[in-house]
CSV table of C-alpha atoms in Angstrom, one decimal:
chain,number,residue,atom,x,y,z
X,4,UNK,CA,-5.6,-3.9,6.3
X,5,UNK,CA,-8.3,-1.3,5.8
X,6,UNK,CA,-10.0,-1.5,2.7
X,7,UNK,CA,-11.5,1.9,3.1
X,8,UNK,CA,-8.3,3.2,1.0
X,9,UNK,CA,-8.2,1.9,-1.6
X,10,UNK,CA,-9.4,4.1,-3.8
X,11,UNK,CA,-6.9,7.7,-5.4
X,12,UNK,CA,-8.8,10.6,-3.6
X,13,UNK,CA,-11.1,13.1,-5.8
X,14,UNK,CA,-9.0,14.9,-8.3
X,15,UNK,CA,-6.0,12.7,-8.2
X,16,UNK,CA,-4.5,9.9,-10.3
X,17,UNK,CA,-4.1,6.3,-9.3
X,18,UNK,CA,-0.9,6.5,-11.4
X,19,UNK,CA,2.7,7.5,-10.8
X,20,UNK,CA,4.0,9.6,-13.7
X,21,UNK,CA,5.9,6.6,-14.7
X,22,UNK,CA,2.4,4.9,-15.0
X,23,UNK,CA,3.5,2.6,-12.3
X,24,UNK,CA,0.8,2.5,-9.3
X,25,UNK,CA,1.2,2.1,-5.6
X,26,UNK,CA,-0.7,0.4,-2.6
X,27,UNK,CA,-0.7,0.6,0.8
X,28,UNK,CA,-0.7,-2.3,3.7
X,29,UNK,CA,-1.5,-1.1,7.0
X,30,UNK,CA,-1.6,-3.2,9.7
X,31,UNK,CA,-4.1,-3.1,12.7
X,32,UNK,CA,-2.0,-0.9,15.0
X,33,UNK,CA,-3.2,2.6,15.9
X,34,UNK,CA,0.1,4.3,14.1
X,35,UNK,CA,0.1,2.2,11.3
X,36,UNK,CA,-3.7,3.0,10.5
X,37,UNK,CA,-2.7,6.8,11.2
X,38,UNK,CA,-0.1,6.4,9.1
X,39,UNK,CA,-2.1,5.2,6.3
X,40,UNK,CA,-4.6,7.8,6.6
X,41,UNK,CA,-1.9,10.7,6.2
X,42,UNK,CA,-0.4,8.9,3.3
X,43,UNK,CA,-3.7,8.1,1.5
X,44,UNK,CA,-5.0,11.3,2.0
X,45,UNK,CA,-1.8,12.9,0.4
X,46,UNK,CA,-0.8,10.1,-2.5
X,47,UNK,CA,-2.8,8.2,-5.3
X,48,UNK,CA,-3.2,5.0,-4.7
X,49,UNK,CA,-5.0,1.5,-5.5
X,50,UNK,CA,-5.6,-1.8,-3.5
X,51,UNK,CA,-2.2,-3.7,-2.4
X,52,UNK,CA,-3.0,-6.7,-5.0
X,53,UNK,CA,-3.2,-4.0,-7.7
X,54,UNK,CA,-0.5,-2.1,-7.2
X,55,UNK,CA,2.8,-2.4,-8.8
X,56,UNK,CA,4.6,-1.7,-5.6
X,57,UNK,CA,3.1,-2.0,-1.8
X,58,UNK,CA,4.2,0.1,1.1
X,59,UNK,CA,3.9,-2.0,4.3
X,60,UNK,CA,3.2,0.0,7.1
X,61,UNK,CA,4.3,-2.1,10.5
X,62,UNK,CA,6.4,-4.2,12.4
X,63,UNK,CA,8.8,-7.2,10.9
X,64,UNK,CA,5.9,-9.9,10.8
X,65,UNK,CA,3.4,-7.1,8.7
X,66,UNK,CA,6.1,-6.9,6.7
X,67,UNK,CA,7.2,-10.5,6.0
X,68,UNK,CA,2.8,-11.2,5.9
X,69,UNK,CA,3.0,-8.3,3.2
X,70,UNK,CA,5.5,-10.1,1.1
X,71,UNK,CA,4.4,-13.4,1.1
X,72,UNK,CA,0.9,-12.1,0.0
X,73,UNK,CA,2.2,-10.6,-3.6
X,74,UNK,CA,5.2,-13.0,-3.7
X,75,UNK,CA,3.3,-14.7,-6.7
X,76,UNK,CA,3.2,-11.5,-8.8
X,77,UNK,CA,6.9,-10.4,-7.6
X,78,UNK,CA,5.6,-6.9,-6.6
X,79,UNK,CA,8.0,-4.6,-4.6
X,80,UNK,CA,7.1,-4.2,-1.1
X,81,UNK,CA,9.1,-0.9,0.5
C-alpha cells in the first residue's frame, strides 16, 4: 500500500456528505498504484484503518488481504 495518500487533497474534505469517510488499498502492481493515484487525486480520502469503508484496488488475494486487515472493525471493503 502507498502511504503517500492518505491524506484528502488541498481544498477538499476527508468526509462523505453522509460524514462517512473512505480509504483506499492499492496493491503493488503498476495499475493498481495508477489507479489509486487518479482516484486520490479526484476523491477525499483518509488512511484504510480510518476509513469507514476501504476500496481495494487488485487481484482476489489483495482483496481477501484487504479484508482480513479491518475484519476486527467490520469496515466495508468495495
Amino acid at each position: 500500500m502507498n502511504d503517500d495518500h492518505t491524506a484528502a487533497p488541498a481544498g477538499r474534505s476527508s468526509a462523505w456528505p453522509t460524514g462517512r469517510t473512505i480509504g483506499f488499498a492499492a496493491a503493488d502492481t503498476d495499475e493498481a498504484k495508477a489507479a489509486l493515484d487518479g482516484l486520490a487525486a479526484r476523491y477525499a480520502h483518509v488512511a484504510p484503518d480510518a476509513a469507514d469503508v476501504v476500496v481495494a484496488l487488485g487481484g482476489d488475494g489483495f482483496m481477501l488481504e484487504t479484508l482480513h486487515r479491518v475484519l476486527d472493525r467490520k469496515t466495508p471493503v468495495f
